[in-house]
Structures are given as structure tokens and as C-alpha cells.
């Protein structure tokens, strides 16, 4: 891992420009530390320091999908780090669930019409694009750096790969050059992987048709604080919405579990979603000011969300056992206290 990344300092928040940085929990992998902080003004959680753009590009091209296929990746899902398992088969049901989610969201805004031009940034093995082409006769295009993923995409002849990286295809693109337009641009669990998401989203805006739809799925830090070597940023509903707005994208819908701002709200959430889904279209670039946050309260909010997510994954039997153990512990403390 240490030989794969070169690190660079991060002195300010890419979202609001503030230099206020409050240390947050980090992680390590193979002996390499990846540290995070909260922006003290807007609350964005980001890696500091972080791998350079060049080292990320090299990693995604040469290693990321290969490590997934070989079961050597960071274990974000059960079995992902087990090389004895058929990793493609392990993910089959996941890819189908993802497709159904994308399909439902795009149908809800009338975006899936014959010959619609769909661009997926970070298309991976291409299953979503392949199924959109087969079911709706969409014209499908992908951005994907990984050699292993590109070999799978080549088996789906209707997919056209337009670039290897989002930065290569989108960063620096402007309306003046009359760039190629798309009816749908999809970022599915990849915006959090990008070192300069503002430049990428500004380019996506330039490539989005006047009536086009931009669809973003990203982990929700309030419930799924997915710190790992590949995520320079981890968004909340508030920070991802603000990011899109400052990049000239008008947000029409945000789907996310209620923010666990206090205990009462947290305990009312049933089956929290680990991700945020946002639908947007072209709009005006918005210079909306960031509100000042309290990093201690923000960290407490995220901790409540992690606890809710952990409880939601328990079976009924496990939950009953834990409640019983907790009740027994309180009773023992009460008895011991009374005996003093």
C-alpha cells in the first residue's frame, strides 16, 4: 500500500475554502495511516493529507479492480477480502440491486427513453450500462480507468468507453467548446473517490443537456462513515447538496435517512440507508455561504448514526440478546449500588 500512493498536504476545504480543520477518526491499511478531519466551517469530512491525483489514477488503472476480483481489497462488504471466494459471483446480486435502484430513479424523472444518451462515470464492469441499453435501447457511454473492468466492458459491445478518468474527460470542459452532450450523467459510488470533485462536476454540467439529469449516489457519512484509502471525501446530505449547487447544478431531489441530529431523531430511524441519492439538472452557479458548524456536535451526530446503522443490521435474536444483557447489566449495577 505504501508504494502505491504518494501523499500531498491539504490545507483548506475544497467546498468552502476554510482552513479550519478539526481532527476526526482515521483508519490504517497495511501499515499506512489515512487521516481525516472535519472542516470547521461547513462540516465536510475529508482526508488530510491525501494521495495525489497521479497516484490515485495509477492505482485505479492498475490495482483497484484487480484487487476486487482477487479478493484483496478493503473489506467494505462481507467476503470482499476473501480470495477463496468467486468475487464476481459474490457481487451479482449487488449489481442487480444497484441497477434496479438506478432504473427506478431514472424512470421517476422520465429519463429512460429510446436512444437516450447515458454516461456513467466510473462504470466498473459495465453491468448498469449494459442493462440500460438492453432494456431501454439507451446509447451508453462509460468512463473507467481499470484494466480488469475494461476487459469486462469489452464483452458488452453497446458500451462505448469515452475516457479512462473523470478528470481527463470532464475537468476543464466548458460550455464554450460545445462539448458532447448527454441526457443522463451517473455518478454511482465514485464522486467520493475523486481528488477534485468540483472540477469534475463543473465539466459534467457542461456536458449535461438542457433537459438532462445528473444522478449521484454516494455514502452518507451520517450513517456509513466509509473511511478507507480510496475516499478523499465522505459526504453528508448537506455537503453533497452544497457541492452540487456551487458547481451550477440545481438539486431537485435528495433521498437520505433523517439526520440523527439528536437522540430522539436517531432512535426513530428504521432501516437507515447507507447512501445518499441526489437528482439534479443544469442551473446557475451558486455562491451560497457555508454555515458555521460545531465539530463536536457534528462528530456526535455521526456517532449516533453509526450506532443506529449497527443496530439495524442485527437479527431479532441478536437484538433481544443484547437488550437482555444490557438490562441485566443495569440491574447488577443497581444491586451493587444498593449494597454499598
PDB file of C-alpha atoms in Angstrom, residues 87-299:
ATOM      1  CA  UNK A  87     -15.797 -12.240  -6.173  1.00  0.00           C
ATOM      2  CA  UNK A  88     -17.810 -11.642  -9.346  1.00  0.00           C
ATOM      3  CA  UNK A  89     -20.421 -14.154  -8.236  1.00  0.00           C
ATOM      4  CA  UNK A  90     -20.401 -12.641  -4.752  1.00  0.00           C
ATOM      5  CA  UNK A  91     -21.379  -9.299  -6.280  1.00  0.00           C
ATOM      6  CA  UNK A  92     -24.005 -10.497  -8.774  1.00  0.00           C
ATOM      7  CA  UNK A  93     -26.985  -9.749  -6.535  1.00  0.00           C
ATOM      8  CA  UNK A  94     -25.454  -6.407  -5.538  1.00  0.00           C
ATOM      9  CA  UNK A  95     -25.078  -5.312  -9.170  1.00  0.00           C
ATOM     10  CA  UNK A  96     -28.685  -6.270  -9.874  1.00  0.00           C
ATOM     11  CA  UNK A  97     -29.905  -4.304  -6.823  1.00  0.00           C
ATOM     12  CA  UNK A  98     -27.886  -1.301  -7.932  1.00  0.00           C
ATOM     13  CA  UNK A  99     -29.351  -1.486 -11.411  1.00  0.00           C
ATOM     14  CA  UNK A 100     -32.911  -1.657 -10.098  1.00  0.00           C
ATOM     15  CA  UNK A 101     -32.271   1.411  -7.958  1.00  0.00           C
ATOM     16  CA  UNK A 102     -30.808   3.382 -10.877  1.00  0.00           C
ATOM     17  CA  UNK A 103     -33.619   2.206 -13.137  1.00  0.00           C
ATOM     18  CA  UNK A 104     -36.316   3.285 -10.662  1.00  0.00           C
ATOM     19  CA  UNK A 105     -34.789   6.717 -10.069  1.00  0.00           C
ATOM     20  CA  UNK A 106     -34.340   7.463 -13.766  1.00  0.00           C
ATOM     21  CA  UNK A 107     -37.831   6.258 -14.624  1.00  0.00           C
ATOM     22  CA  UNK A 108     -39.251   8.567 -11.942  1.00  0.00           C
ATOM     23  CA  UNK A 109     -37.955  11.607 -13.863  1.00  0.00           C
ATOM     24  CA  UNK A 110     -38.766  10.280 -17.339  1.00  0.00           C
ATOM     25  CA  UNK A 111     -35.115   9.958 -18.364  1.00  0.00           C
ATOM     26  CA  UNK A 112     -35.207   6.442 -19.831  1.00  0.00           C
ATOM     27  CA  UNK A 113     -36.388   6.872 -23.399  1.00  0.00           C
ATOM     28  CA  UNK A 114     -35.115   5.105 -26.526  1.00  0.00           C
ATOM     29  CA  UNK A 115     -31.756   6.462 -27.717  1.00  0.00           C
ATOM     30  CA  UNK A 116     -31.221   8.487 -24.546  1.00  0.00           C
ATOM     31  CA  UNK A 117     -27.502   9.171 -24.160  1.00  0.00           C
ATOM     32  CA  UNK A 118     -26.328   7.878 -20.776  1.00  0.00           C
ATOM     33  CA  UNK A 119     -22.813   8.497 -19.414  1.00  0.00           C
ATOM     34  CA  UNK A 120     -21.694   6.591 -16.317  1.00  0.00           C
ATOM     35  CA  UNK A 121     -18.588   7.948 -14.621  1.00  0.00           C
ATOM     36  CA  UNK A 122     -16.725   5.044 -13.040  1.00  0.00           C
ATOM     37  CA  UNK A 123     -18.792   2.420 -14.827  1.00  0.00           C
ATOM     38  CA  UNK A 124     -16.793  -0.507 -13.409  1.00  0.00           C
ATOM     39  CA  UNK A 125     -17.682  -3.797 -15.094  1.00  0.00           C
ATOM     40  CA  UNK A 126     -20.435  -2.046 -17.087  1.00  0.00           C
ATOM     41  CA  UNK A 127     -23.452  -4.026 -15.911  1.00  0.00           C
ATOM     42  CA  UNK A 128     -25.676  -0.978 -15.325  1.00  0.00           C
ATOM     43  CA  UNK A 129     -24.930   0.456 -18.764  1.00  0.00           C
ATOM     44  CA  UNK A 130     -25.355  -2.914 -20.452  1.00  0.00           C
ATOM     45  CA  UNK A 131     -28.767  -3.476 -18.866  1.00  0.00           C
ATOM     46  CA  UNK A 132     -29.955   0.082 -19.664  1.00  0.00           C
ATOM     47  CA  UNK A 133     -29.031  -0.488 -23.297  1.00  0.00           C
ATOM     48  CA  UNK A 134     -30.760  -3.858 -23.426  1.00  0.00           C
ATOM     49  CA  UNK A 135     -33.962  -2.824 -21.639  1.00  0.00           C
ATOM     50  CA  UNK A 136     -34.461   0.763 -22.839  1.00  0.00           C
ATOM     51  CA  UNK A 137     -32.351   0.971 -26.026  1.00  0.00           C
ATOM     52  CA  UNK A 138     -30.221   3.725 -24.455  1.00  0.00           C
ATOM     53  CA  UNK A 139     -26.958   4.801 -26.051  1.00  0.00           C
ATOM     54  CA  UNK A 140     -24.464   4.104 -23.282  1.00  0.00           C
ATOM     55  CA  UNK A 141     -21.028   5.555 -22.595  1.00  0.00           C
ATOM     56  CA  UNK A 142     -18.576   4.960 -19.788  1.00  0.00           C
ATOM     57  CA  UNK A 143     -15.555   6.458 -18.068  1.00  0.00           C
ATOM     58  CA  UNK A 144     -13.422   3.781 -16.451  1.00  0.00           C
ATOM     59  CA  UNK A 145      -9.675   3.530 -15.707  1.00  0.00           C
ATOM     60  CA  UNK A 146      -9.391  -0.079 -14.522  1.00  0.00           C
ATOM     61  CA  UNK A 147      -7.869  -2.607 -16.911  1.00  0.00           C
ATOM     62  CA  UNK A 148      -9.738  -5.513 -15.286  1.00  0.00           C
ATOM     63  CA  UNK A 149     -13.057  -3.660 -15.523  1.00  0.00           C
ATOM     64  CA  UNK A 150     -12.428  -2.619 -19.125  1.00  0.00           C
ATOM     65  CA  UNK A 151     -11.948  -6.237 -20.158  1.00  0.00           C
ATOM     66  CA  UNK A 152     -15.470  -6.978 -18.899  1.00  0.00           C
ATOM     67  CA  UNK A 153     -16.881  -3.845 -20.615  1.00  0.00           C
ATOM     68  CA  UNK A 154     -15.417  -5.040 -23.917  1.00  0.00           C
ATOM     69  CA  UNK A 155     -17.755  -8.050 -23.712  1.00  0.00           C
ATOM     70  CA  UNK A 156     -20.749  -5.664 -23.930  1.00  0.00           C
ATOM     71  CA  UNK A 157     -20.447  -4.247 -27.458  1.00  0.00           C
ATOM     72  CA  UNK A 158     -23.016  -1.486 -26.945  1.00  0.00           C
ATOM     73  CA  UNK A 159     -20.836   0.246 -24.324  1.00  0.00           C
ATOM     74  CA  UNK A 160     -18.555   2.980 -25.648  1.00  0.00           C
ATOM     75  CA  UNK A 161     -15.674   3.908 -23.340  1.00  0.00           C
ATOM     76  CA  UNK A 162     -15.010   7.626 -23.850  1.00  0.00           C
ATOM     77  CA  UNK A 163     -12.156   8.131 -21.362  1.00  0.00           C
ATOM     78  CA  UNK A 164     -10.111   6.451 -18.680  1.00  0.00           C
ATOM     79  CA  UNK A 165     -10.591   9.009 -15.893  1.00  0.00           C
ATOM     80  CA  UNK A 166     -13.230  11.559 -14.932  1.00  0.00           C
ATOM     81  CA  UNK A 167     -10.583  14.266 -14.705  1.00  0.00           C
ATOM     82  CA  UNK A 168      -9.409  13.520 -18.242  1.00  0.00           C
ATOM     83  CA  UNK A 169     -12.916  13.730 -19.702  1.00  0.00           C
ATOM     84  CA  UNK A 170     -14.654  16.312 -17.526  1.00  0.00           C
ATOM     85  CA  UNK A 171     -12.230  18.594 -15.688  1.00  0.00           C
ATOM     86  CA  UNK A 172     -11.679  21.823 -17.617  1.00  0.00           C
ATOM     87  CA  UNK A 173     -14.602  21.266 -20.009  1.00  0.00           C
ATOM     88  CA  UNK A 174     -16.678  24.407 -20.599  1.00  0.00           C
ATOM     89  CA  UNK A 175     -19.836  25.323 -22.483  1.00  0.00           C
ATOM     90  CA  UNK A 176     -17.812  27.470 -24.893  1.00  0.00           C
ATOM     91  CA  UNK A 177     -16.322  24.437 -26.623  1.00  0.00           C
ATOM     92  CA  UNK A 178     -19.755  22.898 -27.334  1.00  0.00           C
ATOM     93  CA  UNK A 179     -18.849  19.591 -25.681  1.00  0.00           C
ATOM     94  CA  UNK A 180     -20.662  16.362 -26.423  1.00  0.00           C
ATOM     95  CA  UNK A 181     -23.976  16.328 -24.554  1.00  0.00           C
ATOM     96  CA  UNK A 182     -25.695  13.616 -22.515  1.00  0.00           C
ATOM     97  CA  UNK A 183     -29.267  13.117 -21.338  1.00  0.00           C
ATOM     98  CA  UNK A 184     -28.122  11.326 -18.176  1.00  0.00           C
ATOM     99  CA  UNK A 185     -24.833  11.528 -16.291  1.00  0.00           C
ATOM    100  CA  UNK A 186     -24.475   8.997 -13.496  1.00  0.00           C
ATOM    101  CA  UNK A 187     -22.011   9.046 -10.610  1.00  0.00           C
ATOM    102  CA  UNK A 188     -22.531   5.807  -8.711  1.00  0.00           C
ATOM    103  CA  UNK A 189     -20.315   5.486  -5.636  1.00  0.00           C
ATOM    104  CA  UNK A 190     -17.409   7.274  -7.285  1.00  0.00           C
ATOM    105  CA  UNK A 191     -17.614  11.015  -6.533  1.00  0.00           C
ATOM    106  CA  UNK A 192     -16.148  10.337  -3.082  1.00  0.00           C
ATOM    107  CA  UNK A 193     -13.110   8.803  -4.817  1.00  0.00           C
ATOM    108  CA  UNK A 194     -12.123  11.977  -6.660  1.00  0.00           C
ATOM    109  CA  UNK A 195      -9.421  14.397  -5.576  1.00  0.00           C
ATOM    110  CA  UNK A 196     -11.026  17.392  -7.342  1.00  0.00           C
ATOM    111  CA  UNK A 197     -14.780  16.768  -7.483  1.00  0.00           C
ATOM    112  CA  UNK A 198     -15.570  20.436  -8.144  1.00  0.00           C
ATOM    113  CA  UNK A 199     -13.662  20.432 -11.432  1.00  0.00           C
ATOM    114  CA  UNK A 200     -15.297  17.145 -12.427  1.00  0.00           C
ATOM    115  CA  UNK A 201     -18.820  18.357 -11.632  1.00  0.00           C
ATOM    116  CA  UNK A 202     -18.314  21.645 -13.466  1.00  0.00           C
ATOM    117  CA  UNK A 203     -17.339  19.609 -16.524  1.00  0.00           C
ATOM    118  CA  UNK A 204     -20.335  17.324 -16.028  1.00  0.00           C
ATOM    119  CA  UNK A 205     -22.580  20.402 -16.014  1.00  0.00           C
ATOM    120  CA  UNK A 206     -21.082  21.497 -19.335  1.00  0.00           C
ATOM    121  CA  UNK A 207     -21.767  18.061 -20.847  1.00  0.00           C
ATOM    122  CA  UNK A 208     -25.308  17.802 -19.468  1.00  0.00           C
ATOM    123  CA  UNK A 209     -28.082  18.598 -21.937  1.00  0.00           C
ATOM    124  CA  UNK A 210     -30.515  21.429 -21.159  1.00  0.00           C
ATOM    125  CA  UNK A 211     -33.120  18.887 -20.040  1.00  0.00           C
ATOM    126  CA  UNK A 212     -30.570  16.358 -18.837  1.00  0.00           C
ATOM    127  CA  UNK A 213     -30.461  14.636 -15.459  1.00  0.00           C
ATOM    128  CA  UNK A 214     -27.464  14.167 -13.196  1.00  0.00           C
ATOM    129  CA  UNK A 215     -27.794  11.321 -10.696  1.00  0.00           C
ATOM    130  CA  UNK A 216     -25.361  10.877  -7.811  1.00  0.00           C
ATOM    131  CA  UNK A 217     -25.136   8.057  -5.272  1.00  0.00           C
ATOM    132  CA  UNK A 218     -22.592   8.438  -2.502  1.00  0.00           C
ATOM    133  CA  UNK A 219     -22.099   7.015   1.023  1.00  0.00           C
ATOM    134  CA  UNK A 220     -23.797   9.035   3.745  1.00  0.00           C
ATOM    135  CA  UNK A 221     -21.220   9.895   6.405  1.00  0.00           C
ATOM    136  CA  UNK A 222     -24.021  10.324   8.940  1.00  0.00           C
ATOM    137  CA  UNK A 223     -24.715   6.583   8.869  1.00  0.00           C
ATOM    138  CA  UNK A 224     -21.885   4.977   6.886  1.00  0.00           C
ATOM    139  CA  UNK A 225     -18.607   6.701   7.681  1.00  0.00           C
ATOM    140  CA  UNK A 226     -16.757   4.769   5.000  1.00  0.00           C
ATOM    141  CA  UNK A 227     -13.187   5.802   5.701  1.00  0.00           C
ATOM    142  CA  UNK A 228     -10.760   3.893   3.516  1.00  0.00           C
ATOM    143  CA  UNK A 229      -7.729   4.622   1.321  1.00  0.00           C
ATOM    144  CA  UNK A 230      -9.926   5.362  -1.719  1.00  0.00           C
ATOM    145  CA  UNK A 231     -12.164   8.097  -0.267  1.00  0.00           C
ATOM    146  CA  UNK A 232     -10.643  11.593  -0.086  1.00  0.00           C
ATOM    147  CA  UNK A 233     -14.139  12.887   0.829  1.00  0.00           C
ATOM    148  CA  UNK A 234     -17.159  11.484   2.673  1.00  0.00           C
ATOM    149  CA  UNK A 235     -20.353  13.494   2.199  1.00  0.00           C
ATOM    150  CA  UNK A 236     -23.479  14.230   4.185  1.00  0.00           C
ATOM    151  CA  UNK A 237     -26.772  15.252   2.565  1.00  0.00           C
ATOM    152  CA  UNK A 238     -25.927  18.866   3.363  1.00  0.00           C
ATOM    153  CA  UNK A 239     -22.368  18.861   1.977  1.00  0.00           C
ATOM    154  CA  UNK A 240     -23.163  16.926  -1.234  1.00  0.00           C
ATOM    155  CA  UNK A 241     -26.112  19.259  -1.913  1.00  0.00           C
ATOM    156  CA  UNK A 242     -23.942  22.303  -1.397  1.00  0.00           C
ATOM    157  CA  UNK A 243     -21.205  20.867  -3.623  1.00  0.00           C
ATOM    158  CA  UNK A 244     -23.648  20.389  -6.496  1.00  0.00           C
ATOM    159  CA  UNK A 245     -25.065  23.881  -6.061  1.00  0.00           C
ATOM    160  CA  UNK A 246     -21.689  25.616  -6.132  1.00  0.00           C
ATOM    161  CA  UNK A 247     -20.966  23.681  -9.353  1.00  0.00           C
ATOM    162  CA  UNK A 248     -24.047  25.052 -11.094  1.00  0.00           C
ATOM    163  CA  UNK A 249     -26.323  22.071 -10.620  1.00  0.00           C
ATOM    164  CA  UNK A 250     -29.871  22.613  -9.384  1.00  0.00           C
ATOM    165  CA  UNK A 251     -30.848  19.888  -6.925  1.00  0.00           C
ATOM    166  CA  UNK A 252     -34.422  18.673  -7.377  1.00  0.00           C
ATOM    167  CA  UNK A 253     -34.419  15.676  -5.029  1.00  0.00           C
ATOM    168  CA  UNK A 254     -32.316  14.308  -2.172  1.00  0.00           C
ATOM    169  CA  UNK A 255     -33.067  10.852  -0.772  1.00  0.00           C
ATOM    170  CA  UNK A 256     -31.423  10.117   2.576  1.00  0.00           C
ATOM    171  CA  UNK A 257     -32.351   8.924   6.016  1.00  0.00           C
ATOM    172  CA  UNK A 258     -33.197  11.700   8.506  1.00  0.00           C
ATOM    173  CA  UNK A 259     -30.107  13.269  10.000  1.00  0.00           C
ATOM    174  CA  UNK A 260     -29.542  11.863  13.536  1.00  0.00           C
ATOM    175  CA  UNK A 261     -29.139  15.345  14.986  1.00  0.00           C
ATOM    176  CA  UNK A 262     -30.376  14.224  18.402  1.00  0.00           C
ATOM    177  CA  UNK A 263     -31.177  11.029  20.255  1.00  0.00           C
ATOM    178  CA  UNK A 264     -34.923  11.222  19.613  1.00  0.00           C
ATOM    179  CA  UNK A 265     -34.429  11.502  15.853  1.00  0.00           C
ATOM    180  CA  UNK A 266     -31.806   8.762  15.791  1.00  0.00           C
ATOM    181  CA  UNK A 267     -33.952   6.178  17.580  1.00  0.00           C
ATOM    182  CA  UNK A 268     -36.902   6.937  15.277  1.00  0.00           C
ATOM    183  CA  UNK A 269     -34.960   5.904  12.150  1.00  0.00           C
ATOM    184  CA  UNK A 270     -35.808   2.402  10.942  1.00  0.00           C
ATOM    185  CA  UNK A 271     -33.600   0.658   8.364  1.00  0.00           C
ATOM    186  CA  UNK A 272     -31.364   3.663   7.630  1.00  0.00           C
ATOM    187  CA  UNK A 273     -29.914   3.909   4.152  1.00  0.00           C
ATOM    188  CA  UNK A 274     -26.101   3.888   3.976  1.00  0.00           C
ATOM    189  CA  UNK A 275     -26.129   6.201   0.953  1.00  0.00           C
ATOM    190  CA  UNK A 276     -27.474   9.473  -0.399  1.00  0.00           C
ATOM    191  CA  UNK A 277     -29.177   9.684  -3.796  1.00  0.00           C
ATOM    192  CA  UNK A 278     -29.360  13.105  -5.438  1.00  0.00           C
ATOM    193  CA  UNK A 279     -31.044  14.152  -8.680  1.00  0.00           C
ATOM    194  CA  UNK A 280     -30.018  17.456 -10.265  1.00  0.00           C
ATOM    195  CA  UNK A 281     -30.097  19.389 -13.535  1.00  0.00           C
ATOM    196  CA  UNK A 282     -28.258  22.336 -15.001  1.00  0.00           C
ATOM    197  CA  UNK A 283     -28.688  25.535 -13.033  1.00  0.00           C
ATOM    198  CA  UNK A 284     -26.830  28.674 -12.077  1.00  0.00           C
ATOM    199  CA  UNK A 285     -23.547  28.529 -10.189  1.00  0.00           C
ATOM    200  CA  UNK A 286     -24.475  29.231  -6.574  1.00  0.00           C
ATOM    201  CA  UNK A 287     -22.136  31.043  -4.216  1.00  0.00           C
ATOM    202  CA  UNK A 288     -24.162  30.009  -1.157  1.00  0.00           C
ATOM    203  CA  UNK A 289     -22.268  30.667   2.051  1.00  0.00           C
ATOM    204  CA  UNK A 290     -21.472  27.778   4.362  1.00  0.00           C
ATOM    205  CA  UNK A 291     -22.960  27.829   7.831  1.00  0.00           C
ATOM    206  CA  UNK A 292     -20.600  27.642  10.785  1.00  0.00           C
ATOM    207  CA  UNK A 293     -20.725  24.191  12.396  1.00  0.00           C
ATOM    208  CA  UNK A 294     -19.737  22.833  15.784  1.00  0.00           C
ATOM    209  CA  UNK A 295     -17.325  19.928  15.061  1.00  0.00           C
ATOM    210  CA  UNK A 296     -18.024  18.300  18.438  1.00  0.00           C
ATOM    211  CA  UNK A 297     -21.771  18.250  17.793  1.00  0.00           C
ATOM    212  CA  UNK A 298     -21.136  17.044  14.230  1.00  0.00           C
ATOM    213  CA  UNK A 299     -18.978  14.139  15.434  1.00  0.00           C
TER     214      UNK A 299
END
